[in-house]
Coordinates of C-alpha atoms in Angstrom, one line a residue:
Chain A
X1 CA -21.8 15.5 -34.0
X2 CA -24.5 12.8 -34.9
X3 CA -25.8 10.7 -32.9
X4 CA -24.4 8.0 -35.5
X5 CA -20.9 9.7 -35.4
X6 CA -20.8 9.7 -31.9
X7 CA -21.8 5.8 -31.4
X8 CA -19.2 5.2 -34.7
X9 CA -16.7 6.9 -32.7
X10 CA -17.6 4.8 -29.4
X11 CA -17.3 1.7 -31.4
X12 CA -13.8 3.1 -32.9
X13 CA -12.2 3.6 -29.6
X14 CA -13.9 0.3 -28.0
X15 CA -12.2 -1.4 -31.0
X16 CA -8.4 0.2 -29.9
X17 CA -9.0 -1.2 -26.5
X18 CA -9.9 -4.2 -27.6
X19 CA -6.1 -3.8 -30.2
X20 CA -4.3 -3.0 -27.2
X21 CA -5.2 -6.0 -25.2
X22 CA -4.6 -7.8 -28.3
X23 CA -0.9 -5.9 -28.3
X24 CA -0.9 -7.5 -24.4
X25 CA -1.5 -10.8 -25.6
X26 CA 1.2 -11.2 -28.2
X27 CA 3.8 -9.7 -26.6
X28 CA 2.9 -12.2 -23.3
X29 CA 2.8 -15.4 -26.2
X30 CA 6.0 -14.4 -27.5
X31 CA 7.4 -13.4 -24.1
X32 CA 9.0 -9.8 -25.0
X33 CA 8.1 -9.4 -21.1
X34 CA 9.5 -12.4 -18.5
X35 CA 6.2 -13.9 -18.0
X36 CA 6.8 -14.0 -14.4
X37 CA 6.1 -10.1 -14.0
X38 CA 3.8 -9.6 -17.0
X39 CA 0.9 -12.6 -17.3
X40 CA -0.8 -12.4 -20.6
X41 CA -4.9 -11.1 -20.7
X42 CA -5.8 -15.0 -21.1
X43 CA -3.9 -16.1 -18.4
X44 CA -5.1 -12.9 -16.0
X45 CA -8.9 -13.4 -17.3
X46 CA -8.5 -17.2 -16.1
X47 CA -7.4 -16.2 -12.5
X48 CA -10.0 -13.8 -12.1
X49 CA -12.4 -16.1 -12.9
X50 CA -10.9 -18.7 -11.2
X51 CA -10.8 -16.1 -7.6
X52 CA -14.4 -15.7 -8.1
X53 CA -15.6 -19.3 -8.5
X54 CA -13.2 -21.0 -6.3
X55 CA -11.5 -18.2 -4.3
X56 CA -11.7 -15.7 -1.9
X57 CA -11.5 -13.1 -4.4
X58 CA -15.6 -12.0 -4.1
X59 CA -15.0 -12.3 -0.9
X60 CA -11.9 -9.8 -0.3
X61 CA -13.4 -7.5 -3.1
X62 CA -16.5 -7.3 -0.7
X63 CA -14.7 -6.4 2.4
X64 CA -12.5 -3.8 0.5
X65 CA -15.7 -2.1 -0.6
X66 CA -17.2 -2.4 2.6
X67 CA -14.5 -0.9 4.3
X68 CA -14.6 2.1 1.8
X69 CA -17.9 3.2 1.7
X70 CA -18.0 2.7 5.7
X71 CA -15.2 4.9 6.2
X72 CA -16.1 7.2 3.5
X73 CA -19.7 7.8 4.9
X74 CA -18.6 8.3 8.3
X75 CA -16.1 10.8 6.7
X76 CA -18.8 12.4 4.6
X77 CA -21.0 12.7 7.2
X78 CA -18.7 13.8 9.6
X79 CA -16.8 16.3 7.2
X80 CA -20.2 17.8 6.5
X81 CA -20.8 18.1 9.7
X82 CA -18.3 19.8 11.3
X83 CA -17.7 21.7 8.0
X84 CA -21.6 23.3 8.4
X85 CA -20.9 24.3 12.1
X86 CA -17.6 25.3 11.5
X87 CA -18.5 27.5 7.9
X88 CA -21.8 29.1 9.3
X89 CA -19.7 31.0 12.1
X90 CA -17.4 33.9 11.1
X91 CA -15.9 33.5 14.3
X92 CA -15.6 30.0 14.3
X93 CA -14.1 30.4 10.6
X94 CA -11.2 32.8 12.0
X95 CA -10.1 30.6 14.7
X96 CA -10.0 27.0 12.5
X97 CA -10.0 27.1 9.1
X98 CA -5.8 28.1 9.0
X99 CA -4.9 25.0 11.3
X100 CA -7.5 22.7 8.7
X101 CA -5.4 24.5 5.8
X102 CA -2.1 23.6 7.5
X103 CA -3.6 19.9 7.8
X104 CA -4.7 19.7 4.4
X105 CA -1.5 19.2 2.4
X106 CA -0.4 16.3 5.3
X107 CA -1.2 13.2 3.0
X108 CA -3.6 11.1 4.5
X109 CA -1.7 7.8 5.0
X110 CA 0.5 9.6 7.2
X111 CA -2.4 9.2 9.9
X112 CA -2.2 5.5 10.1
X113 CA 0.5 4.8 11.9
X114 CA -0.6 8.2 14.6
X115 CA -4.2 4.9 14.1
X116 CA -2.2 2.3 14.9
X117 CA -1.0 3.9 17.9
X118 CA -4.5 4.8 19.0
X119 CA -6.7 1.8 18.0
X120 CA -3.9 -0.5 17.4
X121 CA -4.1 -3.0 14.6
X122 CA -7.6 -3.8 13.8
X123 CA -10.3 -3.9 11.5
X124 CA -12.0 -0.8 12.9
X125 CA -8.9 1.1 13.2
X126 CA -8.5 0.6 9.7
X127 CA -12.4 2.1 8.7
X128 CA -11.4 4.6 11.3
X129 CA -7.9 5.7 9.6
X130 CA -9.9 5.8 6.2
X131 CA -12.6 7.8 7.7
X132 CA -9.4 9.8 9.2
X133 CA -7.8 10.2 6.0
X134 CA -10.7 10.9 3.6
X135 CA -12.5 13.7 5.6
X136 CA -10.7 16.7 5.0
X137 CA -11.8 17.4 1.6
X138 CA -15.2 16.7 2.5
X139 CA -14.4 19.3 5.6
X140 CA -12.8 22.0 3.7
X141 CA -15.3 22.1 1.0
X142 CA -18.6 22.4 3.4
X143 CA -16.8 25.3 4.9
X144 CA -15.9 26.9 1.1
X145 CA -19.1 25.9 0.5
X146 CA -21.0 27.7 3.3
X147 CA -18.9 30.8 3.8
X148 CA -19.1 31.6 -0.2
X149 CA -22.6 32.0 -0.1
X150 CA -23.5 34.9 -2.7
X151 CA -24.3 38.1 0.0
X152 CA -27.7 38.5 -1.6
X153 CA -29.0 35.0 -0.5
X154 CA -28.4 36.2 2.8
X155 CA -30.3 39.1 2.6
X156 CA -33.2 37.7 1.4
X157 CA -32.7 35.0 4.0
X158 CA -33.0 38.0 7.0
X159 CA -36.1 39.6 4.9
X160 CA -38.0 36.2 5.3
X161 CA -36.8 36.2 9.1
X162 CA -35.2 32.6 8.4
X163 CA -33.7 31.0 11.5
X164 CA -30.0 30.5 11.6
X165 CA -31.1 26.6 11.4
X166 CA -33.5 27.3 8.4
X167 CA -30.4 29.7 7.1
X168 CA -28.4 26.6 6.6
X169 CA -30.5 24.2 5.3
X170 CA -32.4 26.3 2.6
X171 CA -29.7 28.5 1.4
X172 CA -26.1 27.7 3.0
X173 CA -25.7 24.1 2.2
X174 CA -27.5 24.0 -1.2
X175 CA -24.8 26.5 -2.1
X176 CA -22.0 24.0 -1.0
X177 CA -23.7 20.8 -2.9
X178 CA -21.6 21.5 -5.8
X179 CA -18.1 21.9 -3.6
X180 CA -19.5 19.3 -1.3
X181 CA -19.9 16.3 -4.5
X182 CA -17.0 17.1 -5.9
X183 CA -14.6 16.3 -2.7
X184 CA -16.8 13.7 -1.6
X185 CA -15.5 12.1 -5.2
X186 CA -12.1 12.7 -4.4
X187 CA -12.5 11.8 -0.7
X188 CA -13.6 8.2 -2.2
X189 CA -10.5 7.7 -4.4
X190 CA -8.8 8.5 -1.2
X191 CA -10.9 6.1 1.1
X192 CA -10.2 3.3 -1.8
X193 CA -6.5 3.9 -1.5
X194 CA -6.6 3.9 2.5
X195 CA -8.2 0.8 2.8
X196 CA -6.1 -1.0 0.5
X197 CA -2.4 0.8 2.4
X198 CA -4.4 -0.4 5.5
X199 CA -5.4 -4.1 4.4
X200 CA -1.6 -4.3 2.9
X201 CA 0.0 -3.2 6.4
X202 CA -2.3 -4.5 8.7
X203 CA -3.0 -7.8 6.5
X204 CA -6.6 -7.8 7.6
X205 CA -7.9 -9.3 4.4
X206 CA -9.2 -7.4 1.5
X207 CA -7.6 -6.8 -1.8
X208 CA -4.7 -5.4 -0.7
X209 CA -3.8 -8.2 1.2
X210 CA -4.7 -10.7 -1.9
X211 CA -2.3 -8.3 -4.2
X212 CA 0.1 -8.0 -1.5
X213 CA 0.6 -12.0 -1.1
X214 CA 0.0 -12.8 -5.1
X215 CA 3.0 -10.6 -5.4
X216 CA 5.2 -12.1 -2.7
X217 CA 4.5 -15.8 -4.1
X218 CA 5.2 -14.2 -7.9
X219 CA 1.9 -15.6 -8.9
X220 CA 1.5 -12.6 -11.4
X221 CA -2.2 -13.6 -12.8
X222 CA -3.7 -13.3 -9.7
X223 CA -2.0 -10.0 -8.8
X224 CA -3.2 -8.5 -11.9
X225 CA -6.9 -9.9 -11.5
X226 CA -6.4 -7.7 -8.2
X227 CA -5.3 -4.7 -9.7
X228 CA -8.1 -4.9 -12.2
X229 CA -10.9 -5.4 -9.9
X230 CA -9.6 -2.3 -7.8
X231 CA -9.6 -0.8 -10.6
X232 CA -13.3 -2.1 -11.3
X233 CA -14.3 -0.5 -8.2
X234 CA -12.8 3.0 -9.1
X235 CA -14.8 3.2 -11.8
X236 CA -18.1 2.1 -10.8
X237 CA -17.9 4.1 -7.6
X238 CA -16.8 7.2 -9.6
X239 CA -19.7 6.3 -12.3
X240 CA -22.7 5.8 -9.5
X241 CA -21.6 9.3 -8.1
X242 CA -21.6 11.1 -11.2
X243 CA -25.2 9.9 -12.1
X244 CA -25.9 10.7 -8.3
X245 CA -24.4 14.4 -8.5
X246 CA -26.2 15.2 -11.9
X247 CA -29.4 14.1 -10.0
X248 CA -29.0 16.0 -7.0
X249 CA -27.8 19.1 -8.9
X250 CA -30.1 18.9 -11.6
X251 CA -31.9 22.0 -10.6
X252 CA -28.7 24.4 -11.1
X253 CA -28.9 23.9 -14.4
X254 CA -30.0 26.7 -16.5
Chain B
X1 CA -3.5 34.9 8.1
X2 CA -5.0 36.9 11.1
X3 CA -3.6 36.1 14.4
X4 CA -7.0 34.3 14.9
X5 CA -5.9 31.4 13.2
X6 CA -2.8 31.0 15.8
X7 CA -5.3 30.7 18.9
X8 CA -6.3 27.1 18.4
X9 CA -2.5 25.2 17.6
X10 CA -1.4 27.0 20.4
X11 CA -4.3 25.9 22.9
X12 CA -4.0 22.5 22.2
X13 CA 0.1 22.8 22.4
X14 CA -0.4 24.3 25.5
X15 CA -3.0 22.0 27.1
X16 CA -1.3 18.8 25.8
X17 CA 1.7 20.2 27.6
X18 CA -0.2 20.7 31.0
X19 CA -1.8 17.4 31.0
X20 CA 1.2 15.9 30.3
X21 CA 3.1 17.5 33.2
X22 CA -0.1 17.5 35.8
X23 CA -0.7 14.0 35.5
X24 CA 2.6 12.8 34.3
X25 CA 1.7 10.6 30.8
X26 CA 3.6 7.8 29.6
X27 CA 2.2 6.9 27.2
X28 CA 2.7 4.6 24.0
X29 CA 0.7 6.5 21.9
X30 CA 1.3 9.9 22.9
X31 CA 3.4 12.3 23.9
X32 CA 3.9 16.1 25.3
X33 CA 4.3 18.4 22.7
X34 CA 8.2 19.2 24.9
X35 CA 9.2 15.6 24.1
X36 CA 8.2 15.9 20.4
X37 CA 10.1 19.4 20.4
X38 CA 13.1 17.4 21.7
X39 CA 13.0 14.2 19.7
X40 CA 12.8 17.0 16.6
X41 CA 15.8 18.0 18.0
X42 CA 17.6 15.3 17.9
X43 CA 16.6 14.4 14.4
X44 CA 17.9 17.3 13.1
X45 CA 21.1 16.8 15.3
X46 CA 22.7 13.7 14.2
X47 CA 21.2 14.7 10.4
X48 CA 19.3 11.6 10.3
X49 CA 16.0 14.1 9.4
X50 CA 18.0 15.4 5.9
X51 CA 18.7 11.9 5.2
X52 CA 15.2 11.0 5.2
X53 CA 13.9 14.1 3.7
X54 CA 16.7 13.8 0.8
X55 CA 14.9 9.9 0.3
X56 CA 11.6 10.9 -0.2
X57 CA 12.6 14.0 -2.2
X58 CA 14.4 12.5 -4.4
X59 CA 12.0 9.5 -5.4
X60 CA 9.5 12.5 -5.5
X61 CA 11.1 14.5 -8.1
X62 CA 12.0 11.8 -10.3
X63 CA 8.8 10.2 -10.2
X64 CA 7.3 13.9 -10.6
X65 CA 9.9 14.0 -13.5
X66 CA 8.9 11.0 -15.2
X67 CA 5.7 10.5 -14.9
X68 CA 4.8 14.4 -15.4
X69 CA 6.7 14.5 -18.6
X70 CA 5.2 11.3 -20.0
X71 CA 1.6 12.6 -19.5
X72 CA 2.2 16.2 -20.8
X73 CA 3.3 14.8 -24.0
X74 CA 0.6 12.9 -24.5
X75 CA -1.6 15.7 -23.4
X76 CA -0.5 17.9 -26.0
X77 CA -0.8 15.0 -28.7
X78 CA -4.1 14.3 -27.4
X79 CA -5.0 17.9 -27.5
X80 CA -3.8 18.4 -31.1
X81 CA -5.5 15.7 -32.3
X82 CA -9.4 15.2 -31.7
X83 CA -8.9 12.0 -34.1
X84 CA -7.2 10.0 -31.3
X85 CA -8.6 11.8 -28.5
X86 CA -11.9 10.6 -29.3
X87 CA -10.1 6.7 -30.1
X88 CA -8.2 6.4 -26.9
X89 CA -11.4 8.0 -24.5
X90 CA -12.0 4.3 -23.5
X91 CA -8.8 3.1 -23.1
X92 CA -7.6 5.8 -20.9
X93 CA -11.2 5.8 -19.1
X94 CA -10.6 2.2 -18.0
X95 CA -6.7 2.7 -16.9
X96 CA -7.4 5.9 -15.0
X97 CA -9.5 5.0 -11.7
X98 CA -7.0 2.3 -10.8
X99 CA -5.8 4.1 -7.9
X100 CA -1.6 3.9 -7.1
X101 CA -1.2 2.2 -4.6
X102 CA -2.5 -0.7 -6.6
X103 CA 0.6 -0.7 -8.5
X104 CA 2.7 -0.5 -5.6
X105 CA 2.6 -5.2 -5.6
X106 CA 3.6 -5.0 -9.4
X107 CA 6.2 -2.9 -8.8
X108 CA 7.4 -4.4 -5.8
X109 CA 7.7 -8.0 -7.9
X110 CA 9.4 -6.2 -10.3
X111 CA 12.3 -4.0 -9.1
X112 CA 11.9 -5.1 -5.5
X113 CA 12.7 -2.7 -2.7
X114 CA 14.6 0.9 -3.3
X115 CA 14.3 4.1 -5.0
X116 CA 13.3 2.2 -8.7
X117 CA 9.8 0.9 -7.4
X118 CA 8.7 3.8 -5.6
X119 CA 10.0 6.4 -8.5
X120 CA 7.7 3.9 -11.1
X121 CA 4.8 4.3 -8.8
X122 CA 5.2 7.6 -8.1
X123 CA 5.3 8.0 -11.9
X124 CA 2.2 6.3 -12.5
X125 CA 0.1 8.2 -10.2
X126 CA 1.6 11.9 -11.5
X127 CA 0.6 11.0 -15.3
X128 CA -2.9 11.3 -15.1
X129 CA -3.3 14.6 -13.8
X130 CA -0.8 15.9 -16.2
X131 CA -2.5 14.0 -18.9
X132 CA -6.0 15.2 -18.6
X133 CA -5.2 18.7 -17.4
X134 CA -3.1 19.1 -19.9
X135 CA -5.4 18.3 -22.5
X136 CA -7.8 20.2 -21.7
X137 CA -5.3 23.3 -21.8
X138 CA -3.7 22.2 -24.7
X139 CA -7.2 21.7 -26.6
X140 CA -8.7 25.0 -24.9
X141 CA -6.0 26.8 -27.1
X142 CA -7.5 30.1 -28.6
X143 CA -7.8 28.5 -32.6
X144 CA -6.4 31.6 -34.2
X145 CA -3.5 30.9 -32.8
X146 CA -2.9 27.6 -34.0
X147 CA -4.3 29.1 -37.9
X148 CA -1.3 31.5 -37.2
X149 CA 1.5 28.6 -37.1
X150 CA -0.2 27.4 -39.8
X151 CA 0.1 30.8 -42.3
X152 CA 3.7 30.7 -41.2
X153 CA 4.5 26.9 -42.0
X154 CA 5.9 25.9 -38.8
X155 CA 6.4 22.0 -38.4
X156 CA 5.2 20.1 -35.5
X157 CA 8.0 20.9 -33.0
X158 CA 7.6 24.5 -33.7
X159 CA 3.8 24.9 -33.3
X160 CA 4.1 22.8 -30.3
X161 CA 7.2 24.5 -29.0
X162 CA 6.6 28.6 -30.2
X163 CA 2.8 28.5 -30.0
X164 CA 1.1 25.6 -28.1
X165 CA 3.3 25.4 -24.8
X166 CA 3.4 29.0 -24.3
X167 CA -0.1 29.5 -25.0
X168 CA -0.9 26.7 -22.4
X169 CA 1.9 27.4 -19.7
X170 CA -0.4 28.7 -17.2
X171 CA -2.8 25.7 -17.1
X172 CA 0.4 23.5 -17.1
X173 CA 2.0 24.6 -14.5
X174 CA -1.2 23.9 -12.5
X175 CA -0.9 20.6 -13.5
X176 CA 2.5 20.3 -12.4
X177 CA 1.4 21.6 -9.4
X178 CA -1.3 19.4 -8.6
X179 CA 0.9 16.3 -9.6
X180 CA 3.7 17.9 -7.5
X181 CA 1.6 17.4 -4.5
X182 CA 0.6 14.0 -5.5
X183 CA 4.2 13.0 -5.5
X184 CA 4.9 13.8 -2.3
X185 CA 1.6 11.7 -0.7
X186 CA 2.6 8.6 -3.1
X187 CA 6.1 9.2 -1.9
X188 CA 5.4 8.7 1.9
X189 CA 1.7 6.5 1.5
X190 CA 4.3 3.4 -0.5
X191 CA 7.1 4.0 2.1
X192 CA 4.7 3.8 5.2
X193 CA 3.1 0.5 3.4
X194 CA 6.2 -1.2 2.1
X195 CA 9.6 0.9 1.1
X196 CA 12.0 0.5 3.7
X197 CA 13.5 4.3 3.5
X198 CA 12.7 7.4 3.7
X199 CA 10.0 9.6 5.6
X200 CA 7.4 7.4 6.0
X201 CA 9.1 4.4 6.7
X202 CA 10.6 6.3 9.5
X203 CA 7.4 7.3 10.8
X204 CA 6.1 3.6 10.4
X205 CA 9.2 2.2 12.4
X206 CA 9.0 4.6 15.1
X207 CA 5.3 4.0 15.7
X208 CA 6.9 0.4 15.6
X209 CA 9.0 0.9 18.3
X210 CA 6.5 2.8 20.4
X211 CA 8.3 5.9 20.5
X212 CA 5.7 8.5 19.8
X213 CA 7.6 11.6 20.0
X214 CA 9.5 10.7 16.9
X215 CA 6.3 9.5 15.4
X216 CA 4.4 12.8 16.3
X217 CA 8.1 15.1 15.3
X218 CA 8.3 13.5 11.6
X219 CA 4.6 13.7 11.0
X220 CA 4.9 17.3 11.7
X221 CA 7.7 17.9 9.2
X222 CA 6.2 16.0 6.6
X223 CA 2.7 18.2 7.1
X224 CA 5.5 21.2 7.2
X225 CA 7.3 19.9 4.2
X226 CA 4.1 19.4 2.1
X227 CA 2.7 22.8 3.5
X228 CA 5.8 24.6 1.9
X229 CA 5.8 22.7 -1.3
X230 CA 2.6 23.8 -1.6
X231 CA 3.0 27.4 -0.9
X232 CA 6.0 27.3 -3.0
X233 CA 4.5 26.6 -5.8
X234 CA 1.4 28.6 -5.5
X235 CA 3.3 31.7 -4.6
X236 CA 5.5 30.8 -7.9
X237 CA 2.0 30.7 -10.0
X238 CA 1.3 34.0 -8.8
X239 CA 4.2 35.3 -9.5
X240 CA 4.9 33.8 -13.4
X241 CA 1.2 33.5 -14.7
X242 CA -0.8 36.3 -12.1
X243 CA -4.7 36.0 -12.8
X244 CA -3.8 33.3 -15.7
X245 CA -3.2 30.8 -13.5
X246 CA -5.5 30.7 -11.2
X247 CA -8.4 29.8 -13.9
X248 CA -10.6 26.7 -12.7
X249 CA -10.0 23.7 -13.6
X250 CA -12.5 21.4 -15.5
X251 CA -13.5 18.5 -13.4

């Protein structure tokens, strides 16, 4: 396809969006929907505006975020961590990696109210539950990652007398980067979501309070501006680590 | 799995157990793992564990249901036409990240408490991976095929039915999969935030009520109930598609 095409294409689809919002609109004006559950885009447009200017809503968006990437670094860092020392022993492999797998289907959210118990109901216990929560495919990956390393590597690794230390850094965990990026996306969709089931039951601010109470007072608008700003951050955050994996991983490719 | 893997559940059983009975816990957030077995017990006994199990379950499915249909047709729509694949790419790229639980408030001021708000939610969240794996499988269809339905002038319905779902089944079913697993976390993540029934509602109120044996016994079964769903499935993949369905998925 040409370039031309492709941006013709771009424009095309841009254009359906835009119809479809347009769709939004006139069934919100003619009120096919109760207006009460379904705000129209002008109405929704006007409270998000509004909760940035006047509201709290830059302010809740920020803490949401904050809370994310907090718990999601100490996940990430943690996860590939314990996932290094875990996947460079065979031993250590044997003895863990079956109670991890039994762990892994358990969904994450289940772990805040064991948080609650633990840290009660806080604003660290929430970062901590998301850090809970959002480590385990960070965790199973680094030990994928590490144990799958091509047997040839590891030769070569003993011919140049490598160090078990030097082992893992120069061969072990460049093999896992691909495993590791991939659940360190996923583990971010999954800190998002924790943060917000945290902020909504432990009303600690944040978006999920703000769409929790916009609902409760039936103020639609201001729920939607909610959803779409979560919805905002999905995106960028998915976005910035795609351009960051392709960076990092830019030498695998052929 | 070796009988390595056993080692470290039952260390930690067993230690938890000692400490509890050399230094005589009572705690609020924990409890020995003899209580939990007890309080399991119980659940089971008066059937109060089926009841809950049957709530979630049942939102699970029909969310799984819904939702899973609803993407898979659009999947193989999407996948037979690169016309509005290419003009809904945006569209669906803006509407995807919005995670679930973001729903859950619309929902909630829409059907209010009970099995229709979860089941919507639930349905939300098991669309997309239907939808996008599903394309891809539908559109990774071996052309000739689809050049054979042609020579023998089948309709729509009967490409899609005799040539494209067969041909696609494996990479379906992983999708289904996938989703299925989703269902259940959605299923217990908008009952421990906000539905009053079911699994994780239970495990929310007995948290509530400081009663951490019941806590620690239902998160147990729900890690044992996804653990099975799981293997379940996978075992049924296996055993329907064999080397088939077990081909990567695009990311």
């Amino acid at each position: 396809m040409s370039r031309l095409q492709r941006a013709g294409w771009a424009a095309a689809s841009i254009a359906v969006g835009i119809a479809m919002i347009g769709i939004w609109q006139f069934i919100a004006w003619h009120k096919l929907v109760s207006p009460v559950f379904l705000p129209g885009p002008d109405q929704t447009w006007a409270a998000l505006v509004d909760g940035f200017e006047n509201g709290m809503l830059g302010e809740q968006t920020l803490e949401t975020v904050e809370r994310m990437i907090y718990g999601w670094v100490l996940a990430s860092l943690l996860g590939t961590g314990l996932g290094a020392l875990i996947g460079s022993s065979r031993r250590a492999r044997e003895l863990i990696a079956p109670t991890l797998e039994f762990i892994r289907p358990l969904p994450s959210s289940a772990m805040i109210p064991v948080g609650i118990a633990f840290f009660g109901l806080t604003k660290s216990m929430v970062v901590g539950v998301v850090a809970f929560g959002s480590i385990w495919p960070m965790l199973l990956a680094t030990i994928h990652g590490f144990s799958a390393v091509e047997p040839r590597l590891i030769e070569v690794g003993r011919v140049l007398k490598l160090s078990r230390l030097q082992m893992a850094f120069k061969i072990a965990f460049p093999n896992a980067m691909p495993d590791i990026f991939a659940a360190m996306r996923l583990g971010l969709i999954t800190a998002l979501i924790l943060s917000v089931v945290g902020e909504i039951l432990a009303f600690q601010g944040g978006l999920g309070s703000h769409i929790l109470e916009a609902s409760r007072a039936y103020r639609s608008p201001d729920l939607f501006a909610g959803v779409i700003v979560l919805g905002m951050i999905g995106l960028t955050s998915n976005l910035v680590l795609s351009f960051l994996e392709a960076r990092f991983l830019r030498w695998r490719r052929p | 799995m070796k009988w390595q893997g056993f080692i470290l559940p039952a260390g930690l059983v067993l230690t938890a157990e000692a400490c509890a009975r050399i230094f005589g816990i009572s705690s609020d957030s924990l409890a020995a793992p003899s209580q939990i077995l007890k309080a399991a017990w119980m659940l089971l006994a008066d059937g109060s564990l089926f009841v809950m199990t049957g709530q979630t379950l049942l939102s699970a499915v029909a969310g799984l249901l819904l939702g899973g249909c609803a993407g898979l047709v659009l999947a193989v729509v999407l996948g037979l036409s690169p016309t509005l694949t290419r003009l809904l790419r945006y569209p669906i790229e803006a509407l995807r990240p919005i995670p679930s639980i973001a729903v859950l408030p619309i929902f909630l001021m829409v059907y209010g408490f009970g099995y229709r708000m979860e089941i919507a939610i639930i349905a939300f969240a098991c669309f997309w991976p239907n939808l996008i794996i599903g394309q891809a499988a539908v559109s990774g269809i071996e052309p000739r095929l689809l050049e054979v339905s042609r020579v023998l002038g089948l309709g729509f319905v009967g490409r899609v039915t005799k040539i494209v779902l067969p041909a696609a089944l494996p990479r379906l079913f992983l999708a289904f999969r996938l989703a299925a697993a989703i269902s259940l976390i959605v299923s217990v993540t908008v009952e421990i935030a906000m539905n009053p029934q079911g699994l994780g509602y239970e495990l929310m109120a007995a948290q509530n009520s400081l009663r951490p044996e019941v806590m620690f016994a239902i998160l147990l079964y729900i890690g044992l109930l996804g653990w099975g769903l799981n293997a379940l499935l996978l075992f049924a993949q296996q055993r329907l598609f064999g080397a088939a369905g077990t081909a990567q998925v695009p990311r």
